[in-house]
Coordinates of C-alpha atoms in Angstrom, one line a residue:
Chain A
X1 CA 69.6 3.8 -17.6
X2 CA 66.7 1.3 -17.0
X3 CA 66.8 -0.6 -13.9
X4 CA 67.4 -4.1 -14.3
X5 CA 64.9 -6.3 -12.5
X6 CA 62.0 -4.1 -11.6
X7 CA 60.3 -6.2 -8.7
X8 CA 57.2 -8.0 -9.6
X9 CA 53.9 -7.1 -7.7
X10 CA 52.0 -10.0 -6.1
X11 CA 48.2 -9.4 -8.0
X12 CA 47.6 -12.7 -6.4
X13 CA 45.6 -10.7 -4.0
X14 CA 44.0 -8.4 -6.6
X15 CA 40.8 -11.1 -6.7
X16 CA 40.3 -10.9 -3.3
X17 CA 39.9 -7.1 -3.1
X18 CA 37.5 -6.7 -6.2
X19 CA 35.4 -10.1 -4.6
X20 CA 35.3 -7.5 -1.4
X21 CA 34.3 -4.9 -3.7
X22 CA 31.9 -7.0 -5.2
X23 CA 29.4 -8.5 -2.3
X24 CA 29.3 -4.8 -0.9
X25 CA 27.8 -3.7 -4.4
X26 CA 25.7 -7.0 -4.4
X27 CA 24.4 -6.3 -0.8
X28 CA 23.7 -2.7 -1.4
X29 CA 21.5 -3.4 -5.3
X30 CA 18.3 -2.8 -5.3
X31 CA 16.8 -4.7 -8.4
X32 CA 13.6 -4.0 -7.5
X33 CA 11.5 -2.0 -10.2
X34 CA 8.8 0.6 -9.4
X35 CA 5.3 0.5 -10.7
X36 CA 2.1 1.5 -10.3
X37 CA -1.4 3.2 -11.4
X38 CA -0.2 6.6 -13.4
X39 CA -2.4 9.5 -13.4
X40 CA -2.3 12.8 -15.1
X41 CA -3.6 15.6 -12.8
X42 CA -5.6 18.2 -13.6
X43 CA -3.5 22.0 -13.6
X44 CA -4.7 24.5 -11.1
X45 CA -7.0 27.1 -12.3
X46 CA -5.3 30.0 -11.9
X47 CA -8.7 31.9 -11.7
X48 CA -12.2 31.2 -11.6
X49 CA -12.7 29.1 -14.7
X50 CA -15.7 28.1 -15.7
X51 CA -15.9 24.4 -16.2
X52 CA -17.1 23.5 -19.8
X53 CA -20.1 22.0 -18.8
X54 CA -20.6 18.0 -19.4
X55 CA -24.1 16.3 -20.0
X56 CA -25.3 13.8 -17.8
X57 CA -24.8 11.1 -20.1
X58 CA -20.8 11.6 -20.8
X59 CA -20.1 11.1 -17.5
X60 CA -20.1 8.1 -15.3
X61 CA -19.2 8.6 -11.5
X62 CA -18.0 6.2 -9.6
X63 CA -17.6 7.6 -5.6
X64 CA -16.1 6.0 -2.5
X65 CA -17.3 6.8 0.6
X66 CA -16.3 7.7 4.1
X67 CA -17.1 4.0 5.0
X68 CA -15.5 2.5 1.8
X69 CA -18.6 2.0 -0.2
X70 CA -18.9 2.2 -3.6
X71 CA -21.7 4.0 -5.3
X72 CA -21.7 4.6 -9.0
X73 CA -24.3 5.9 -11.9
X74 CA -24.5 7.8 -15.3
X75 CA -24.3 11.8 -14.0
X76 CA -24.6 10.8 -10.3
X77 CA -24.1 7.8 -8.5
X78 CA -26.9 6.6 -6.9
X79 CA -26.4 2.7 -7.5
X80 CA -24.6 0.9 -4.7
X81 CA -21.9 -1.2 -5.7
X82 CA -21.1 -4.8 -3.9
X83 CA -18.0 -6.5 -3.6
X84 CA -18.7 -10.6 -4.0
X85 CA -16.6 -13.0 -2.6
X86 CA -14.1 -13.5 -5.6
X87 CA -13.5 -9.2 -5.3
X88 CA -15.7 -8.7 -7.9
X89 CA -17.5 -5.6 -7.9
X90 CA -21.5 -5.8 -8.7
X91 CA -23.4 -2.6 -9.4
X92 CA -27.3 -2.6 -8.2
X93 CA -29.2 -1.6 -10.7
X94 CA -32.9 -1.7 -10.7
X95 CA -32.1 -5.1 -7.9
X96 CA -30.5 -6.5 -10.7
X97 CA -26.7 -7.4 -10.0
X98 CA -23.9 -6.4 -12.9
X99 CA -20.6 -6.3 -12.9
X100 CA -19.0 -2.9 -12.6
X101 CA -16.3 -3.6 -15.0
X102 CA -18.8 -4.4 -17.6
X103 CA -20.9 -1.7 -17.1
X104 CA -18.0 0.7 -17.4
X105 CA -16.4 -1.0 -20.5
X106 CA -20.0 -0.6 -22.1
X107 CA -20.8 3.1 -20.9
X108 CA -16.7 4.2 -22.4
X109 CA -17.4 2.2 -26.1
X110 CA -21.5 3.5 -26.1
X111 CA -20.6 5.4 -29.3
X112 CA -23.9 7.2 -29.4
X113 CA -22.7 9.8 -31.8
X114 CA -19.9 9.0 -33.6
X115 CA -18.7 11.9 -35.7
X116 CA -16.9 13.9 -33.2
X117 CA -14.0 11.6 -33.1
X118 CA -10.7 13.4 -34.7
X119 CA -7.2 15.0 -34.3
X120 CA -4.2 16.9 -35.8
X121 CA -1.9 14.5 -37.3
X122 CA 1.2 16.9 -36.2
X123 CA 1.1 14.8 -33.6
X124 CA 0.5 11.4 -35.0
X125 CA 4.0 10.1 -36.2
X126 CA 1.6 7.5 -38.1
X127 CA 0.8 6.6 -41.6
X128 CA -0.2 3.5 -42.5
X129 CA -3.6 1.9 -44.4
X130 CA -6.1 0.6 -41.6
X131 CA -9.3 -1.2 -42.8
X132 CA -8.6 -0.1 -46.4
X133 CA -8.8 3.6 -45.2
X134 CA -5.7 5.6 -45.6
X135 CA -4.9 7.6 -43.0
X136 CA -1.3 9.5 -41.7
X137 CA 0.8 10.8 -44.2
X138 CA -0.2 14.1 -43.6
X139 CA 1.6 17.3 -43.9
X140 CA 1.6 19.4 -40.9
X141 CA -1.6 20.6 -39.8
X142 CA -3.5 19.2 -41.9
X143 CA -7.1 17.7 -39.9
X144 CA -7.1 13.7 -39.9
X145 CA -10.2 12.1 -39.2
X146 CA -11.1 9.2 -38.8
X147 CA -12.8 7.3 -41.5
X148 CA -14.8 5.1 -39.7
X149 CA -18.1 4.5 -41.8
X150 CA -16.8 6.8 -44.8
X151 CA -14.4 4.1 -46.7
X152 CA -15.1 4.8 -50.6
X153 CA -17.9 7.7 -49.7
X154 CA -16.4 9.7 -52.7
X155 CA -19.3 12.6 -52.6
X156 CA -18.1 13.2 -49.2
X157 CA -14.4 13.5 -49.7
X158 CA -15.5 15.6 -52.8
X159 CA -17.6 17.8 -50.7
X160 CA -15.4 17.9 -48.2
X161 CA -12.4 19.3 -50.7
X162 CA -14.4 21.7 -51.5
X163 CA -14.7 23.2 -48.6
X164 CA -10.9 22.8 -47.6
X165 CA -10.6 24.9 -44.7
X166 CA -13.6 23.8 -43.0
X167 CA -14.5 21.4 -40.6
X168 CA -18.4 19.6 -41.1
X169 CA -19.3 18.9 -37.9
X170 CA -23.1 17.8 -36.9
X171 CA -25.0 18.2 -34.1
X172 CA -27.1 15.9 -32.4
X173 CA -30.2 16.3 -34.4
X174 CA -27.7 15.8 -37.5
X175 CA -28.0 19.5 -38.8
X176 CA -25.0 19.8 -41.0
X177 CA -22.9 22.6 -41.0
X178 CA -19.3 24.0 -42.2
X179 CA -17.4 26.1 -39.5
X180 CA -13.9 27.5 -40.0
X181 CA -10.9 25.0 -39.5
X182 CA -9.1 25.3 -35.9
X183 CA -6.1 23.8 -37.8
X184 CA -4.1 25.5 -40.4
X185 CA -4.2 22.9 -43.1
X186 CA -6.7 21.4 -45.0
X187 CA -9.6 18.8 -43.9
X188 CA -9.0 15.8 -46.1
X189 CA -11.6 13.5 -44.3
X190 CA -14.5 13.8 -42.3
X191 CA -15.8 11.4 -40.3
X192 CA -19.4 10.3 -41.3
X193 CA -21.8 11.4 -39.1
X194 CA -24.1 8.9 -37.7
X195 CA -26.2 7.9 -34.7
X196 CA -25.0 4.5 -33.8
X197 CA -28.7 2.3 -33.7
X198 CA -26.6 -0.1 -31.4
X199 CA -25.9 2.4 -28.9
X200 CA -27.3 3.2 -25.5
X201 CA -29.8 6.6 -26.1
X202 CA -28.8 7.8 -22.5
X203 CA -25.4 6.5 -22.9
X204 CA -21.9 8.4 -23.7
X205 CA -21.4 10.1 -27.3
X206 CA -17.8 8.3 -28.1
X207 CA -14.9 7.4 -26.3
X208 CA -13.1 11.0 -26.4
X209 CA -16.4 12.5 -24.5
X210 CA -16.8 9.9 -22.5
X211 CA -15.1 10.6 -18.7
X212 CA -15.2 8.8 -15.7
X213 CA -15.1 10.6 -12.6
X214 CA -13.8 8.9 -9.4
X215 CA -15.0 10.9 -6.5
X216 CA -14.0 10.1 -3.0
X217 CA -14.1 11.6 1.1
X218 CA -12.2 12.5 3.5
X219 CA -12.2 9.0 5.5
X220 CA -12.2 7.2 2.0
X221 CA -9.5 4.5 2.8
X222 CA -6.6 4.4 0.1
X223 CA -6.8 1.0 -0.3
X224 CA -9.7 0.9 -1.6
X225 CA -9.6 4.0 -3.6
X226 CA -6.9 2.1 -5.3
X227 CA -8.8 -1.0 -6.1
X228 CA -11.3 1.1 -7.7
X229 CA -8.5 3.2 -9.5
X230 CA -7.3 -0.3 -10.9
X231 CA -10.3 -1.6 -12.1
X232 CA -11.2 1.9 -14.2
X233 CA -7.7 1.3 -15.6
X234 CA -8.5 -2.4 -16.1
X235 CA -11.8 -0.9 -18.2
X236 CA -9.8 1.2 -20.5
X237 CA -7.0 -1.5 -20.7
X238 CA -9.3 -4.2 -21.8
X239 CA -10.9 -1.9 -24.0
X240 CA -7.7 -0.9 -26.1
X241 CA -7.3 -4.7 -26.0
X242 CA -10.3 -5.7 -28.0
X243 CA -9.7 -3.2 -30.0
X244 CA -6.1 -4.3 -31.2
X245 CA -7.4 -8.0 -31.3
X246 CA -10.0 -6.9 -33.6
X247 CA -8.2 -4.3 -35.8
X248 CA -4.9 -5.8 -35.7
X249 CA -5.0 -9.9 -34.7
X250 CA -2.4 -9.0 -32.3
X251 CA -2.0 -8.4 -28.6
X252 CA -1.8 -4.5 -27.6
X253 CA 1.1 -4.7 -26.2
X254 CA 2.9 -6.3 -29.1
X255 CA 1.6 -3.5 -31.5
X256 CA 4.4 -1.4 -32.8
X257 CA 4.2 1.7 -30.6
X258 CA 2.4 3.8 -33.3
X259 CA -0.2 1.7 -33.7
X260 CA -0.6 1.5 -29.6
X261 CA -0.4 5.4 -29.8
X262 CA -3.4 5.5 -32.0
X263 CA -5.1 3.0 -29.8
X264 CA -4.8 5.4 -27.0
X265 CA -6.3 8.0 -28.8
X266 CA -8.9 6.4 -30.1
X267 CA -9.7 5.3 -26.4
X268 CA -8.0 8.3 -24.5
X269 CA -8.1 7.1 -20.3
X270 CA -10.1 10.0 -19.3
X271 CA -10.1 9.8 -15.3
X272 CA -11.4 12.7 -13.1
X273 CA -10.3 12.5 -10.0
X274 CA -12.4 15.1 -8.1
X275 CA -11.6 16.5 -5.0
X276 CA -12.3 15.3 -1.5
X277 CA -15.6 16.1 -0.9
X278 CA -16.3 17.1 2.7
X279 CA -18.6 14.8 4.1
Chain B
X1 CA 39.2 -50.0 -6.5
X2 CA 41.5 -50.0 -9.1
X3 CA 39.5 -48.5 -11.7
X4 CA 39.8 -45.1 -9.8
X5 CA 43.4 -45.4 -9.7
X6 CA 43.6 -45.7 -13.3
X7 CA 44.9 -43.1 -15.6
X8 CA 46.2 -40.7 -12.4
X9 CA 49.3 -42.9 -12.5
X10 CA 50.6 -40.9 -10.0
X11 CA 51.1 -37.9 -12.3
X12 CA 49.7 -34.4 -10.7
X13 CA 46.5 -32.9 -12.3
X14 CA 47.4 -29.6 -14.2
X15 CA 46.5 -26.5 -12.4
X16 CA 43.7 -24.6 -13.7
X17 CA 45.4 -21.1 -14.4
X18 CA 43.3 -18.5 -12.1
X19 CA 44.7 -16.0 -13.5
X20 CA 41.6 -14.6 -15.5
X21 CA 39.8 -14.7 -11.7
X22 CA 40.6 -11.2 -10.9
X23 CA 39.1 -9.3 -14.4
X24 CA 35.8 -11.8 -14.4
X25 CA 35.6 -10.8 -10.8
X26 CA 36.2 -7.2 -12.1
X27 CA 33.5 -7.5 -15.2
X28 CA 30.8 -8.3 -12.7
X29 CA 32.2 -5.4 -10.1
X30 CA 31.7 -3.1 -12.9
X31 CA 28.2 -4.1 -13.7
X32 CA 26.8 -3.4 -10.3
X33 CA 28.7 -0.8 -9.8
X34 CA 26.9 0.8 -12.7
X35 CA 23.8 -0.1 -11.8
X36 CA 23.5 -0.1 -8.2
X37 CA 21.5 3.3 -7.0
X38 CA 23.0 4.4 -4.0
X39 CA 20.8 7.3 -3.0
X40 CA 18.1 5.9 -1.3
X41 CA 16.2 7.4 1.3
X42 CA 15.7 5.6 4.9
X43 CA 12.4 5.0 5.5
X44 CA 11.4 6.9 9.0
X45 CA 7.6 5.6 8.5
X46 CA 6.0 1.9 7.6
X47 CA 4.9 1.9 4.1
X48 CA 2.9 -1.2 3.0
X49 CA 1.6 -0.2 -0.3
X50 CA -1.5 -1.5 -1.8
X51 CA -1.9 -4.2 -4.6
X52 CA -2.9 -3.8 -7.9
X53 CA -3.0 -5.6 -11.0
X54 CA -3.4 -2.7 -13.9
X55 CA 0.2 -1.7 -13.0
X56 CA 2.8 0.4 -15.2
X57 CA 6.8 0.3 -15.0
X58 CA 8.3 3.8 -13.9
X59 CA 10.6 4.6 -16.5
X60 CA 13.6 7.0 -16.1
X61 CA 14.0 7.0 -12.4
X62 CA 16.1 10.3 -12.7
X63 CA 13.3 12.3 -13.3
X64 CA 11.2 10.7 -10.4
X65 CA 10.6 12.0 -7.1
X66 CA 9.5 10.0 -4.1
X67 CA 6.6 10.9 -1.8
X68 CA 6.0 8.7 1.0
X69 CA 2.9 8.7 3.2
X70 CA 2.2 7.0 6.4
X71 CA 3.0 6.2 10.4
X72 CA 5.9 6.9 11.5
X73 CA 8.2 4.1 13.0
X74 CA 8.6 4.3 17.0
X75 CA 11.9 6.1 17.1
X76 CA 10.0 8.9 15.7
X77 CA 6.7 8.7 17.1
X78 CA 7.3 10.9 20.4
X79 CA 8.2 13.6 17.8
X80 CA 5.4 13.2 15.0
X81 CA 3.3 11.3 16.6
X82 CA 1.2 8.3 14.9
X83 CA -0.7 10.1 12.8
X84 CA 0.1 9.3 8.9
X85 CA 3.3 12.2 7.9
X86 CA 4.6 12.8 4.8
X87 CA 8.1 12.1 4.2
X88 CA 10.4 14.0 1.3
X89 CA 13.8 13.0 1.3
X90 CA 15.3 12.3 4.8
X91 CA 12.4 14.6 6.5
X92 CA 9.6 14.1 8.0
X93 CA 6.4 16.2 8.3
X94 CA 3.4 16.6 9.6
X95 CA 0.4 16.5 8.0
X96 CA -0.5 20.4 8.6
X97 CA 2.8 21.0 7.1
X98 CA 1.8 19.6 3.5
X99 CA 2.6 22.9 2.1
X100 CA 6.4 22.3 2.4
X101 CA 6.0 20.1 -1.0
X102 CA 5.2 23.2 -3.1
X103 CA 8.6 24.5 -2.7
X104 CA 10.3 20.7 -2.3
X105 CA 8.7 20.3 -6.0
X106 CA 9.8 23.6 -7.3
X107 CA 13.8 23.0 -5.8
X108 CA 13.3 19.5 -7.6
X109 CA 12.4 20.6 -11.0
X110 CA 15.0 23.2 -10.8
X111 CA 17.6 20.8 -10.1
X112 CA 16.7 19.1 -13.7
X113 CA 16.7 20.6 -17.5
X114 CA 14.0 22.9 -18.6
X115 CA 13.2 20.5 -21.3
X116 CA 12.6 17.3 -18.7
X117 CA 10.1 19.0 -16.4
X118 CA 7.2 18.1 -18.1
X119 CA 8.6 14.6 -17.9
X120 CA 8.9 14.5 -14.5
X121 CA 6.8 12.2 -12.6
X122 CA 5.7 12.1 -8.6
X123 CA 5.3 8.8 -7.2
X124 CA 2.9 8.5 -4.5
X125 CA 4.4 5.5 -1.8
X126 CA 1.2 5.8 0.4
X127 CA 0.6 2.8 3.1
X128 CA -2.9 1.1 2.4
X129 CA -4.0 2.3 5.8
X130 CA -4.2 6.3 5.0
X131 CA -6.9 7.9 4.3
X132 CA -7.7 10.0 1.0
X133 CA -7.8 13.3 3.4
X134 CA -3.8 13.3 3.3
X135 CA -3.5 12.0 -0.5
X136 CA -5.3 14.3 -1.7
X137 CA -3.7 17.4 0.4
X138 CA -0.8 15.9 -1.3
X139 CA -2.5 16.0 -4.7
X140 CA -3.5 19.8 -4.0
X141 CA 0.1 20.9 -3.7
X142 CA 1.4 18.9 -6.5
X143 CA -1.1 20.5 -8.7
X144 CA -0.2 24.1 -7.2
X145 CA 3.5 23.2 -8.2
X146 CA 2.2 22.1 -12.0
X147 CA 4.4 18.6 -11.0
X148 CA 0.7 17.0 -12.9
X149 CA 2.1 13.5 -13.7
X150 CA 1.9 11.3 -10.7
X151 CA 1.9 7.8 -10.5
X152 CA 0.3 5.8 -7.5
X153 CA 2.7 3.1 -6.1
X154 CA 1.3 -0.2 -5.7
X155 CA 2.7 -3.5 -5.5
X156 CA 2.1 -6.0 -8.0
X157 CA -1.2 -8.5 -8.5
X158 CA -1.2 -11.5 -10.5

């Protein structure tokens, strides 16, 4: 037996408890988003490792002091480094006044040698046709290099066929010679091994040698350890920028994300961050 | 004067209905309800972080953890001191006891999927006014506790 006239409930107040509801969620959002400079840090050695040792011209260190000055050089820093009144930092060099930012773009895209430049494409989700070289596409382990210099070299891919499970790399006097594959597939492209004449001599080999170490002390203040942090970052960003302006015609940023993927490898941010020295 | 009498004849303007008030009200509840973050840790030191311009967007704040270094405020200052302390969670420490972030790190990662660990990042909230000495103590232990991907806090540049 239903009940006849069930008593309506007022909802007229049902607004006014969801509006309470509502400023105490407004009042306790935080829209703010979190950013900043990201860093990858190097994994403890477990025991004494020794380091692979890095020549002189591959690295560029760039050191704060206990009194917040900069010093910075190929191998060791032994140029000082002045802020101008814009923020701009200058490096000394031989009394003549450059800016850091320059300096470091130039000493990360030296290219001296550039035939060491390649990957597994297990990893590259890519395959698409860049400057008329094909590249991507790739079954899995299979080398990819690079084919910068070695677009319609046919002896080379033919030679390089041959010799399917090895990888030609040269050394620095350009010897040529075949060693066994790290990968499992096979090499389909090599890259074509040059010394760049444009290059600096005493500058870095390529990009993926290149490494720029950022020392700093003790009494090194973090505000300026992270102005320096952001203008290495500001040298690999522009970098990539260029690059995707002159490859692509477009921004970086608006590059689909495998293109921007292959961007970063081609420029990989390689930072050291060194620890504290004592004094 | 007239004019403005004109066309109320002294009939009554309809009522807009309000009933629909209550679920727009509700729709908007809902959405910051959903996204409001209510675990936030209270701040027990003065963080003024520095500026930068090369800056990236932390993704996935899940799977990042919060490491604040600075001063302490006064309420805590005849306890810590003024010296810059490290501050996980709720707690404070002192610098000497950097260590307890080895086995904050570890409890954190456990908390979180096997398969997210390696995505886990550190943010590092440091005040502009520390020196290195402490960051990089800080660095030390995150490296001991293989949490590698950190990510220095800064506050936007144009």
């Amino acid at each position: 037996m239903a009940r006849r006239g069930l008593p309506e409930i007022n909802a007229g107040s049902m607004a006014d408890i969801a509006f309470l509801l509502l400023i105490f969620f407004l009042a306790t959002t935080t829209m703010d988003v979190d950013s900043g400079i990201s860093r990858k840090l190097p994994p403890m050695p477990e025991e004494k490792i020794e380091t692979p040792e890095v020549h002189k011209r591959n690295i560029f260190v760039v050191l704060v002091n206990k009194n917040n000055k900069v010093l910075a050089g190929q191998g060791v820093p032994t140029n000082k480094v002045e802020i101008d009144a814009s923020g701009t930092y200058n490096i000394i060099e031989n009394g003549a006044k450059k800016p850091l930012l320059e300096e470091l773009k130039k000493f990360i895209n030296n290219r001296r040698n550039i035939s060491e430049f390649q990957y597994a494409p297990s990893e590259d989700k890519c395959a698409k046709v860049v400057n008329g070289c094909w590249y991507g596409d790739l079954t899995k382990n299979d080398v990819f290099v690079s084919c910068d210099g070695l677009c319609g070299n046919e002896p080379l891919i033919k030679e390089l066929n041959k010799n399917k499970k090895q990888v030609r790399t040269t050394d620095d006097e350009g010897n040529i010679s075949w060693q066994k594959s790290p990968f499992k597939g096979k090499v389909r492209y090599e890259y074509n091994y040059k010394l760049n004449p444009l290059a600096d001599e005493s500058s870095s080999d390529n990009p993926q040698k290149a490494i720029v170490s950022l020392q700093n002390q003790e009494g090194t203040s973090y505000k300026v350890y992270i102005e320096v942090q952001n203008l290495l970052t500001q040298a690999y960003n522009e970098i990539r920028r260029e690059y995707a302006i002159e490859k692509y015609g477009m921004e970086f940023s608006q590059l689909p994300n495998c293109d921007q993927e292959y961007i970063k490898k081609r420029y990989p941010m390689k930072i050291s961050e060194a620890e504290t020295k004592a004094n | 004067m007239s004019k403005f009498k004109k066309g109320n004849n002294g009939k009554k303007m309809a009522a807009i209905s309000t009933a629909s008030l209550p679920d727009i009200v509700f729709m908007l509840l809902f959405f910051f309800m959903v996204t409001t973050v209510l675990r936030e840790v209270t701040l027990q030191m003065t963080v003024s972080q520095p500026k930068a311009s090369e800056v990236k967007k932390l993704e996935k704040k899940s799977l990042v953890n919060y490491i604040y270094i600075g001063s302490p405020i006064e309420s805590q200052q005849d306890k810590f001191g003024r010296l810059p302390c490290i501050q996980l969670d709720d707690k404070l420490y002192r610098r000497k006891d950097v260590s307890k972030i080895y086995q904050w790190v570890k409890d954190e990662q456990a908390k979180k999927d096997e398969k997210l660990i390696s995505r886990m990042t550190t943010s590092i909230k440091a005040d502009e006014d520390v020196t290195m000495g402490i960051v990089t103590e800080v660095k030390t232990q995150l490296r001991k506790a293989e949490a590698l991907k950190i990510n220095y806090s800064t506050k936007k540049r144009e």
